[in-house]
Short mmCIF file of C-alpha atoms in Angstrom, two decimals:
data_model
loop_
_atom_site.label_atom_id
_atom_site.label_comp_id
_atom_site.label_asym_id
_atom_site.label_seq_id
_atom_site.Cartn_x
_atom_site.Cartn_y
_atom_site.Cartn_z
CA MET A 7 -65.42 -36.45 -67.18
CA SER A 8 -66.64 -32.97 -68.11
CA THR A 9 -68.17 -32.54 -71.55
CA ALA A 10 -68.18 -28.72 -71.36
CA ALA A 11 -66.60 -26.96 -74.32
CA VAL A 12 -63.04 -25.80 -73.73
CA ARG A 13 -62.46 -22.06 -74.15
CA THR A 14 -59.10 -21.72 -75.90
CA ILE A 15 -56.69 -18.88 -76.61
CA ALA A 16 -57.07 -17.83 -80.24
CA ALA A 17 -54.89 -14.70 -80.45
CA VAL A 18 -52.20 -12.94 -78.43
CA ASP A 19 -51.28 -9.32 -79.24
CA VAL A 20 -48.82 -6.88 -77.67
CA ILE A 21 -49.56 -3.15 -77.62
CA VAL A 22 -46.86 -0.59 -76.80
CA THR A 23 -48.11 2.93 -76.18
CA SER A 24 -46.91 6.10 -74.47
CA PRO A 25 -49.71 8.42 -73.32
CA SER A 26 -47.33 10.42 -71.06
CA ARG A 27 -45.64 7.16 -69.89
CA ASN A 28 -44.60 4.00 -71.70
CA PHE A 29 -46.97 1.08 -71.17
CA VAL A 30 -46.83 -2.46 -72.55
CA THR A 31 -50.26 -4.08 -72.71
CA LEU A 32 -51.09 -7.69 -73.51
CA LYS A 33 -54.33 -8.60 -75.29
CA ILE A 34 -55.50 -12.21 -75.22
CA THR A 35 -58.56 -13.16 -77.27
CA THR A 36 -60.37 -16.47 -76.87
CA ASP A 37 -62.01 -18.54 -79.57
CA ASP A 38 -65.44 -17.36 -78.35
CA GLY A 39 -64.46 -13.69 -78.59
CA ILE A 40 -63.66 -12.75 -74.96
CA VAL A 41 -60.80 -10.27 -74.63
CA GLY A 42 -58.56 -10.18 -71.57
CA TRP A 43 -56.08 -7.41 -70.81
CA GLY A 44 -52.75 -7.67 -68.99
CA ASP A 45 -50.09 -5.13 -68.04
CA ALA A 46 -46.47 -5.94 -68.98
CA THR A 47 -44.86 -2.58 -68.25
CA LEU A 48 -41.29 -2.67 -66.93
CA ASN A 49 -39.90 0.83 -66.59
CA GLY A 50 -36.82 1.24 -68.79
CA ARG A 51 -36.96 -2.32 -70.13
CA ASP A 52 -40.40 -2.22 -71.70
CA LEU A 53 -39.41 -3.44 -75.14
CA ALA A 54 -37.59 -6.44 -73.67
CA VAL A 55 -40.88 -7.62 -72.13
CA ALA A 56 -42.78 -6.84 -75.33
CA SER A 57 -40.36 -9.02 -77.28
CA TYR A 58 -40.49 -11.79 -74.68
CA LEU A 59 -44.26 -11.86 -75.02
CA ARG A 60 -44.48 -11.47 -78.78
CA ASP A 61 -41.59 -13.71 -79.79
CA HIS A 62 -41.59 -16.41 -77.12
CA LEU A 63 -44.81 -16.69 -75.10
CA ALA A 64 -47.48 -15.80 -77.65
CA PRO A 65 -46.81 -18.75 -80.00
CA ALA A 66 -46.87 -21.16 -77.03
CA LEU A 67 -50.22 -19.83 -75.78
CA ILE A 68 -52.28 -20.34 -78.95
CA GLY A 69 -54.73 -23.19 -78.47
CA ARG A 70 -54.28 -23.49 -74.70
CA ASP A 71 -57.27 -23.71 -72.36
CA ALA A 72 -57.90 -20.13 -71.22
CA ASP A 73 -59.58 -21.29 -68.00
CA ARG A 74 -56.54 -23.18 -66.70
CA ILE A 75 -54.83 -20.13 -65.17
CA GLU A 76 -52.61 -21.88 -62.64
CA ASP A 77 -51.59 -24.57 -65.12
CA THR A 78 -50.65 -21.90 -67.67
CA TRP A 79 -48.63 -20.05 -65.03
CA GLN A 80 -46.67 -23.21 -64.24
CA PHE A 81 -46.25 -23.95 -67.96
CA LEU A 82 -44.75 -20.52 -68.63
CA TYR A 83 -42.51 -20.51 -65.56
CA LYS A 84 -41.24 -24.07 -65.81
CA GLY A 85 -41.25 -24.34 -69.58
CA VAL A 86 -38.07 -22.37 -70.02
CA TYR A 87 -34.60 -23.00 -68.61
CA TRP A 88 -34.21 -19.37 -67.50
CA ARG A 89 -36.45 -18.74 -64.51
CA ARG A 90 -37.27 -15.67 -62.44
CA GLY A 91 -36.04 -12.16 -63.23
CA PRO A 92 -38.10 -9.04 -63.95
CA VAL A 93 -38.51 -9.54 -67.71
CA THR A 94 -39.69 -13.14 -67.40
CA MET A 95 -41.97 -12.46 -64.45
CA ALA A 96 -43.51 -9.32 -65.97
CA ALA A 97 -44.32 -11.29 -69.11
CA ILE A 98 -45.85 -14.15 -67.11
CA GLY A 99 -47.66 -11.59 -64.96
CA ALA A 100 -49.24 -10.01 -68.04
CA VAL A 101 -50.56 -13.37 -69.23
CA ASP A 102 -51.87 -14.15 -65.76
CA LEU A 103 -53.77 -10.85 -65.50
CA ALA A 104 -55.29 -11.29 -68.93
CA LEU A 105 -56.50 -14.81 -68.08
CA TRP A 106 -58.06 -13.66 -64.79
CA ASP A 107 -59.74 -10.85 -66.75
CA ILE A 108 -61.13 -13.42 -69.22
CA LYS A 109 -62.40 -15.72 -66.47
CA GLY A 110 -64.19 -12.86 -64.72
CA LYS A 111 -65.80 -11.72 -67.95
CA ALA A 112 -66.83 -15.25 -68.87
CA LEU A 113 -68.54 -15.71 -65.50
CA GLY A 114 -69.89 -12.16 -65.33
CA VAL A 115 -68.19 -11.26 -62.03
CA PRO A 116 -65.35 -8.99 -60.90
CA VAL A 117 -62.06 -10.77 -60.25
CA TYR A 118 -62.15 -10.18 -56.50
CA GLN A 119 -65.21 -12.42 -56.33
CA LEU A 120 -63.13 -15.21 -57.87
CA LEU A 121 -60.52 -14.70 -55.13
CA GLY A 122 -62.98 -15.45 -52.32
CA GLY A 123 -64.96 -12.23 -52.28
CA ALA A 124 -64.30 -8.98 -50.46
CA ALA A 125 -62.41 -9.14 -47.17
CA ARG A 126 -62.84 -5.37 -46.72
CA ASP A 127 -65.08 -2.66 -48.12
CA LYS A 128 -62.35 -0.56 -49.76
CA VAL A 129 -58.58 -0.30 -50.09
CA LEU A 130 -56.56 2.36 -48.25
CA THR A 131 -54.20 4.28 -50.53
CA TYR A 132 -51.22 6.58 -50.21
CA THR A 133 -49.93 9.13 -52.67
CA HIS A 134 -46.78 11.20 -53.16
CA ALA A 135 -46.08 14.74 -51.96
CA THR A 136 -42.89 16.48 -53.04
CA GLY A 137 -41.21 19.83 -52.62
CA TRP A 138 -37.63 20.94 -52.97
CA ASP A 139 -37.76 22.86 -49.71
CA LEU A 140 -39.96 22.52 -46.64
CA PRO A 141 -42.58 25.17 -47.57
CA GLU A 142 -43.06 23.58 -50.99
CA LEU A 143 -43.35 20.13 -49.43
CA LEU A 144 -45.92 21.28 -46.88
CA ASP A 145 -47.96 22.91 -49.65
CA SER A 146 -47.85 19.66 -51.61
CA ILE A 147 -48.99 17.68 -48.57
CA GLU A 148 -51.90 20.03 -47.98
CA GLN A 149 -52.98 19.62 -51.60
CA ARG A 150 -53.01 15.85 -51.13
CA ARG A 151 -55.04 16.14 -47.95
CA GLU A 152 -57.56 18.36 -49.72
CA GLN A 153 -57.88 15.64 -52.35
CA GLY A 154 -58.90 13.26 -49.58
CA PHE A 155 -55.72 11.25 -48.99
CA ARG A 156 -55.17 9.90 -45.49
CA ALA A 157 -51.62 8.68 -46.16
CA VAL A 158 -48.86 10.62 -47.91
CA ARG A 159 -45.28 9.81 -48.86
CA ALA A 160 -43.13 12.91 -48.26
CA GLN A 161 -39.98 13.55 -50.32
CA SER A 162 -37.87 16.70 -50.42
CA GLY A 163 -34.70 18.09 -51.91
CA VAL A 164 -31.32 18.05 -50.19
CA PRO A 165 -29.19 21.20 -49.77
CA GLY A 166 -26.18 21.16 -52.07
CA LEU A 167 -27.76 18.84 -54.64
CA ASP A 168 -29.64 19.72 -57.82
CA LYS A 169 -31.87 16.62 -57.98
CA VAL A 170 -32.98 13.95 -55.55
CA TYR A 171 -34.56 11.02 -57.42
CA GLY A 172 -37.71 12.55 -58.81
CA VAL A 173 -37.56 15.82 -56.89
CA THR A 174 -36.22 18.74 -58.91
CA LYS A 175 -35.82 22.40 -58.08
CA GLY A 176 -38.74 24.38 -59.45
CA GLU A 177 -40.74 21.30 -60.40
CA ALA A 178 -43.99 20.61 -58.56
CA SER A 179 -44.43 17.00 -59.70
CA TYR A 180 -42.56 13.84 -58.79
CA GLU A 181 -41.04 12.21 -61.86
CA PRO A 182 -37.88 10.08 -61.67
CA ALA A 183 -37.88 8.81 -65.28
CA GLY A 184 -36.45 10.90 -68.08
CA ARG A 185 -36.80 10.57 -71.83
CA GLY A 186 -33.66 9.83 -73.80
CA GLY A 187 -31.25 7.17 -74.94
CA GLY A 188 -30.08 6.14 -71.49
CA PRO A 189 -30.30 6.88 -67.76
CA ALA A 190 -29.44 10.35 -66.48
CA GLU A 191 -26.62 10.51 -63.94
CA GLU A 192 -27.27 12.41 -60.73
CA VAL A 193 -24.95 13.41 -57.91
CA TRP A 194 -25.71 12.02 -54.46
CA ASP A 195 -24.44 13.03 -50.98
CA THR A 196 -25.37 10.55 -48.24
CA SER A 197 -24.07 12.70 -45.40
CA ALA A 198 -26.12 15.71 -46.51
CA TYR A 199 -29.22 13.54 -46.81
CA LEU A 200 -28.77 12.03 -43.35
CA ARG A 201 -28.41 15.50 -41.85
CA HIS A 202 -31.37 16.96 -43.69
CA ALA A 203 -34.08 14.30 -43.99
CA PRO A 204 -34.80 13.88 -40.25
CA LYS A 205 -35.26 17.64 -39.85
CA VAL A 206 -37.72 17.73 -42.73
CA LEU A 207 -39.76 14.76 -41.54
CA HIS A 208 -39.93 16.03 -37.96
CA ALA A 209 -41.16 19.39 -39.28
CA VAL A 210 -43.74 17.66 -41.47
CA ARG A 211 -45.10 15.65 -38.55
CA GLU A 212 -45.33 18.79 -36.41
CA HIS A 213 -47.25 20.51 -39.20
CA VAL A 214 -49.72 17.75 -40.08
CA GLY A 215 -50.44 16.44 -36.58
CA PRO A 216 -50.80 12.81 -35.51
CA GLU A 217 -53.60 11.57 -37.77
CA LEU A 218 -52.02 11.68 -41.24
CA LYS A 219 -50.16 8.50 -42.13
CA LEU A 220 -46.68 9.64 -43.13
CA LEU A 221 -44.31 7.61 -45.31
CA HIS A 222 -40.78 8.20 -46.64
CA ASP A 223 -38.73 6.45 -49.34
CA VAL A 224 -34.92 6.20 -49.19
CA HIS A 225 -34.66 4.61 -52.67
CA HIS A 226 -32.09 1.98 -51.64
CA ARG A 227 -29.30 4.51 -51.05
CA LEU A 228 -27.93 3.63 -47.60
CA THR A 229 -25.71 1.00 -46.03
CA PRO A 230 -27.17 -1.01 -43.12
CA THR A 231 -25.32 1.19 -40.63
CA GLU A 232 -26.59 4.38 -42.26
CA ALA A 233 -30.10 2.95 -42.49
CA GLY A 234 -30.10 2.12 -38.79
CA ARG A 235 -28.92 5.62 -37.97
CA LEU A 236 -31.67 7.20 -40.05
CA ALA A 237 -34.38 4.98 -38.62
CA ARG A 238 -33.34 5.72 -35.01
CA SER A 239 -33.48 9.45 -35.75
CA LEU A 240 -37.07 9.04 -36.94
CA GLU A 241 -38.48 6.95 -34.10
CA ASP A 242 -40.61 9.79 -32.70
CA VAL A 243 -41.90 10.92 -36.12
CA ASP A 244 -44.34 7.98 -36.04
CA LEU A 245 -43.82 6.98 -39.66
CA PHE A 246 -46.28 4.61 -41.27
CA TRP A 247 -43.18 3.17 -42.91
CA LEU A 248 -39.61 3.81 -44.02
CA GLU A 249 -39.19 2.38 -47.50
CA ASP A 250 -36.22 0.79 -49.29
CA VAL A 251 -33.61 1.86 -46.79
CA MET A 252 -30.86 -0.16 -48.52
CA PRO A 253 -30.29 -2.37 -51.57
CA ALA A 254 -32.30 -5.53 -51.18
CA GLU A 255 -30.01 -8.07 -52.83
CA ASN A 256 -28.23 -9.05 -49.60
CA GLN A 257 -31.29 -9.55 -47.46
CA LYS A 258 -29.42 -10.86 -44.42
CA LEU A 259 -28.05 -7.35 -43.89
CA LEU A 260 -31.55 -6.15 -43.03
CA ARG A 261 -31.16 -8.03 -39.75
CA ALA A 262 -28.82 -5.24 -38.64
CA VAL A 263 -31.37 -2.57 -39.51
CA ARG A 264 -34.28 -4.38 -37.86
CA ALA A 265 -32.26 -4.83 -34.66
CA GLN A 266 -31.77 -1.07 -34.35
CA THR A 267 -35.29 0.27 -34.84
CA THR A 268 -39.01 -0.20 -34.35
CA VAL A 269 -39.85 2.04 -37.31
CA PRO A 270 -41.93 -0.06 -39.75
CA LEU A 271 -39.91 -1.08 -42.79
CA ALA A 272 -41.20 -1.62 -46.33
CA ILE A 273 -39.26 -3.24 -49.15
CA GLY A 274 -39.67 -5.45 -52.19
CA GLU A 275 -40.72 -3.45 -55.24
CA VAL A 276 -37.78 -4.92 -57.19
CA PHE A 277 -38.63 -8.48 -56.09
CA ASN A 278 -40.14 -10.86 -58.61
CA THR A 279 -40.89 -14.16 -56.85
CA ILE A 280 -41.82 -15.66 -53.52
CA TRP A 281 -38.23 -16.89 -53.23
CA ASP A 282 -37.01 -13.27 -53.27
CA CYS A 283 -39.28 -12.55 -50.30
CA GLU A 284 -38.90 -15.72 -48.21
CA LEU A 285 -36.08 -14.65 -45.85
CA LEU A 286 -37.50 -11.20 -45.18
CA LEU A 287 -40.88 -12.69 -44.38
CA SER A 288 -39.83 -15.75 -42.37
CA GLU A 289 -37.53 -13.68 -40.15
CA ARG A 290 -39.99 -10.77 -40.15
CA LEU A 291 -37.31 -8.28 -41.11
CA ILE A 292 -39.94 -6.06 -42.72
CA ASP A 293 -43.50 -4.95 -41.99
CA TYR A 294 -44.74 -4.44 -45.56
CA ILE A 295 -43.90 -6.41 -48.71
CA ARG A 296 -44.03 -4.28 -51.86
CA THR A 297 -43.95 -6.68 -54.80
CA ALA A 298 -45.87 -5.24 -57.76
CA VAL A 299 -48.55 -7.58 -59.07
CA VAL A 300 -47.31 -7.61 -62.66
CA HIS A 301 -43.59 -7.73 -61.81
CA ALA A 302 -44.11 -10.70 -59.48
CA GLY A 303 -45.89 -12.95 -61.93
CA GLY A 304 -49.44 -11.70 -61.67
CA ILE A 305 -52.34 -12.35 -59.33
CA SER A 306 -51.66 -16.08 -59.09
CA HIS A 307 -48.14 -15.68 -57.70
CA VAL A 308 -48.66 -12.54 -55.62
CA ARG A 309 -51.45 -14.31 -53.74
CA LYS A 310 -48.90 -16.92 -52.67
CA ILE A 311 -46.48 -14.22 -51.52
CA LEU A 312 -49.22 -12.58 -49.46
CA ALA A 313 -50.30 -15.91 -48.00
CA LEU A 314 -46.73 -16.52 -46.80
CA ALA A 315 -46.58 -12.95 -45.47
CA GLU A 316 -49.76 -13.49 -43.47
CA VAL A 317 -48.09 -16.28 -41.49
CA TYR A 318 -45.53 -13.75 -40.21
CA GLN A 319 -47.95 -10.82 -39.79
CA VAL A 320 -46.46 -8.88 -42.67
CA LYS A 321 -48.86 -6.83 -44.81
CA GLY A 322 -49.03 -6.40 -48.55
CA ALA A 323 -48.44 -2.97 -50.06
CA PRO A 324 -47.85 -3.41 -53.81
CA HIS A 325 -45.69 -1.02 -55.78
CA GLY A 326 -48.04 0.99 -57.96
CA PRO A 327 -46.87 4.35 -59.25
CA SER A 328 -47.88 5.79 -62.60
CA ASP A 329 -45.30 3.72 -64.50
CA VAL A 330 -47.53 0.65 -64.27
CA SER A 331 -50.77 0.86 -66.16
CA PRO A 332 -54.34 1.01 -64.81
CA VAL A 333 -54.60 -2.71 -65.64
CA ASN A 334 -51.98 -3.47 -62.99
CA LEU A 335 -53.50 -1.01 -60.54
CA SER A 336 -56.91 -2.62 -60.94
CA ALA A 337 -55.40 -6.07 -60.41
CA SER A 338 -53.77 -4.82 -57.20
CA LEU A 339 -57.11 -3.51 -55.99
CA HIS A 340 -58.89 -6.79 -56.68
CA VAL A 341 -56.19 -8.63 -54.73
CA GLY A 342 -56.30 -6.03 -51.96
CA LEU A 343 -60.06 -6.17 -51.60
CA ALA A 344 -59.94 -9.96 -51.21
CA THR A 345 -56.82 -10.26 -49.00
CA THR A 346 -56.98 -9.94 -45.23
CA ASN A 347 -53.36 -8.89 -44.71
CA PHE A 348 -53.37 -6.24 -47.42
CA GLY A 349 -52.13 -2.99 -45.86
CA ILE A 350 -52.16 -0.15 -48.37
CA GLN A 351 -51.97 0.60 -52.10
CA GLU A 352 -49.69 3.15 -53.73
CA TYR A 353 -51.73 5.48 -55.95
CA MET A 354 -50.30 8.50 -57.76
CA GLY A 355 -53.10 8.89 -60.27
CA TYR A 356 -52.47 9.25 -64.00
CA ASP A 357 -51.95 11.94 -66.58
CA PRO A 358 -55.27 12.73 -68.36
CA LEU A 359 -53.85 11.26 -71.58
CA VAL A 360 -53.79 7.83 -69.94
CA SER A 361 -57.58 7.81 -69.63
CA GLU A 362 -57.82 8.16 -73.41
CA VAL A 363 -56.24 4.72 -73.75
CA PHE A 364 -57.28 2.93 -70.55
CA ARG A 365 -60.95 3.06 -69.48
CA SER A 366 -61.10 2.05 -65.83
CA SER A 367 -63.96 1.27 -63.45
CA PHE A 368 -62.10 1.79 -60.16
CA THR A 369 -63.21 4.69 -57.98
CA PHE A 370 -61.41 6.93 -55.47
CA ASP A 371 -63.22 8.28 -52.42
CA ASN A 372 -61.73 10.02 -49.39
CA GLY A 373 -58.41 8.20 -49.45
CA TYR A 374 -59.72 4.79 -50.50
CA LEU A 375 -59.96 2.95 -53.83
CA HIS A 376 -62.42 0.31 -54.98
CA PRO A 377 -61.90 -1.70 -58.20
CA GLY A 378 -65.56 -1.56 -59.15
CA ASP A 379 -67.92 -4.41 -59.97
CA GLU A 380 -67.48 -4.71 -63.72
CA PRO A 381 -66.78 -8.29 -64.85
CA GLY A 382 -63.09 -9.13 -64.95
CA LEU A 383 -60.50 -6.54 -63.94
CA GLY A 384 -62.68 -3.60 -64.98
CA VAL A 385 -60.24 -1.97 -67.43
CA GLU A 386 -60.67 -1.79 -71.21
CA VAL A 387 -58.09 -0.54 -73.72
CA ASP A 388 -58.84 1.70 -76.71
CA GLU A 389 -56.43 0.38 -79.33
CA GLU A 390 -57.02 3.25 -81.75
CA ALA A 391 -56.16 5.75 -79.02
CA ALA A 392 -53.10 3.70 -78.05
CA ALA A 393 -51.81 3.95 -81.61
CA ARG A 394 -51.75 7.75 -81.35
CA PHE A 395 -49.03 7.65 -78.68
CA PRO A 396 -45.83 6.04 -80.01
CA TYR A 397 -43.18 4.60 -77.72
CA SER A 398 -40.34 6.88 -76.65
CA PRO A 399 -37.39 5.59 -74.58
CA ALA A 400 -37.41 6.57 -70.91
CA TYR A 401 -35.17 5.52 -68.04
CA LEU A 402 -34.86 5.94 -64.31
CA PRO A 403 -31.71 7.83 -63.22
CA ILE A 404 -28.59 6.44 -61.62
CA ALA A 405 -26.47 8.14 -58.97
CA ARG A 406 -22.81 8.83 -58.35
CA ASP A 407 -21.22 9.84 -55.07
CA LEU A 408 -19.43 13.17 -54.82
CA ASP A 409 -16.14 11.53 -55.81
CA GLY A 410 -17.66 10.12 -58.98
CA THR A 411 -18.01 6.48 -58.02
CA MET A 412 -21.25 4.75 -58.98
CA LYS A 413 -23.64 4.55 -56.04
CA ASP A 414 -24.55 1.00 -55.01
CA TRP A 415 -28.32 1.20 -54.66
#
């Protein structure tokens, strides 16, 4: 029986800050003074996760062995009647990230070394390029290429509409979320999109040539029939992937889409557990699984999802825009560096204000990211700076069809 001293959890604190975006950060401190950081951000439901952590999980964590990461994960998941769901899993994910951060710091090694060491030298990334019309989109793509990106997600406006989920006339940046007391309502026209998007993507491919990896996101807005039609029209564009072609709740319907196209499909950013992913992976209805590390229960659970995906030759590609903090991004990179079937990491970068709160060790070079070799996850949080940026409500938009009915996406 081991006689080594047990490192226990002495304090659990929740920090809510908004340096350009809302972030929920978990701070776990051990009895010997090691601090671990976790991300608990859930766009539009941030305060629900903050309360879940502060009011329910924090009291149960005090005094627990900080080194027993898997046991703590099971304790938090199984210790409540209500399982799964984004709020629960984001809260568990935050605890999991903080405990991995603590273990790395205690041992003096980066987290990827604890996951078996590097399986690659660096992690391929993709970023976003947007433009309301084709010239603006092409300019945006060229800017991304000049920054060194080898893979770009291309999104454009649609004639007859004023907004298309994050793409706005006259705005150069991609930003779906809006500040306010509730979600904005946008008008959507599926027929106009299906007519316009293939023309844009064909023109983009002709402009950029064959080497640039080109991605496109549908944002869940099509039926299986419409999704199949779109994918067939894009076969010769040579997309790296077509993302979220339809709502993911009824996963069996993706069989109809897969049967109609060889275009690689990516889905899963709204999934929270391995059980959400099982059918899509076991029937290989997708090529890339997009569960975000924090939203799917942290490193411990995402590793299990990726292990199942590997059996079916599906690659990991975690959701990672700027509405999850650098703590989550760093965790994704540590997982990616140590995982053979990791395909690509989403990386939009952050507003300069974010770097005032989050000090990160990851580096970007010519389209690739590396998490760095600092002990733990390699991200530290300046709590005084965080206090300067108070929370402000922000929500992703919802859509209505032209006749006013709520869009099912």
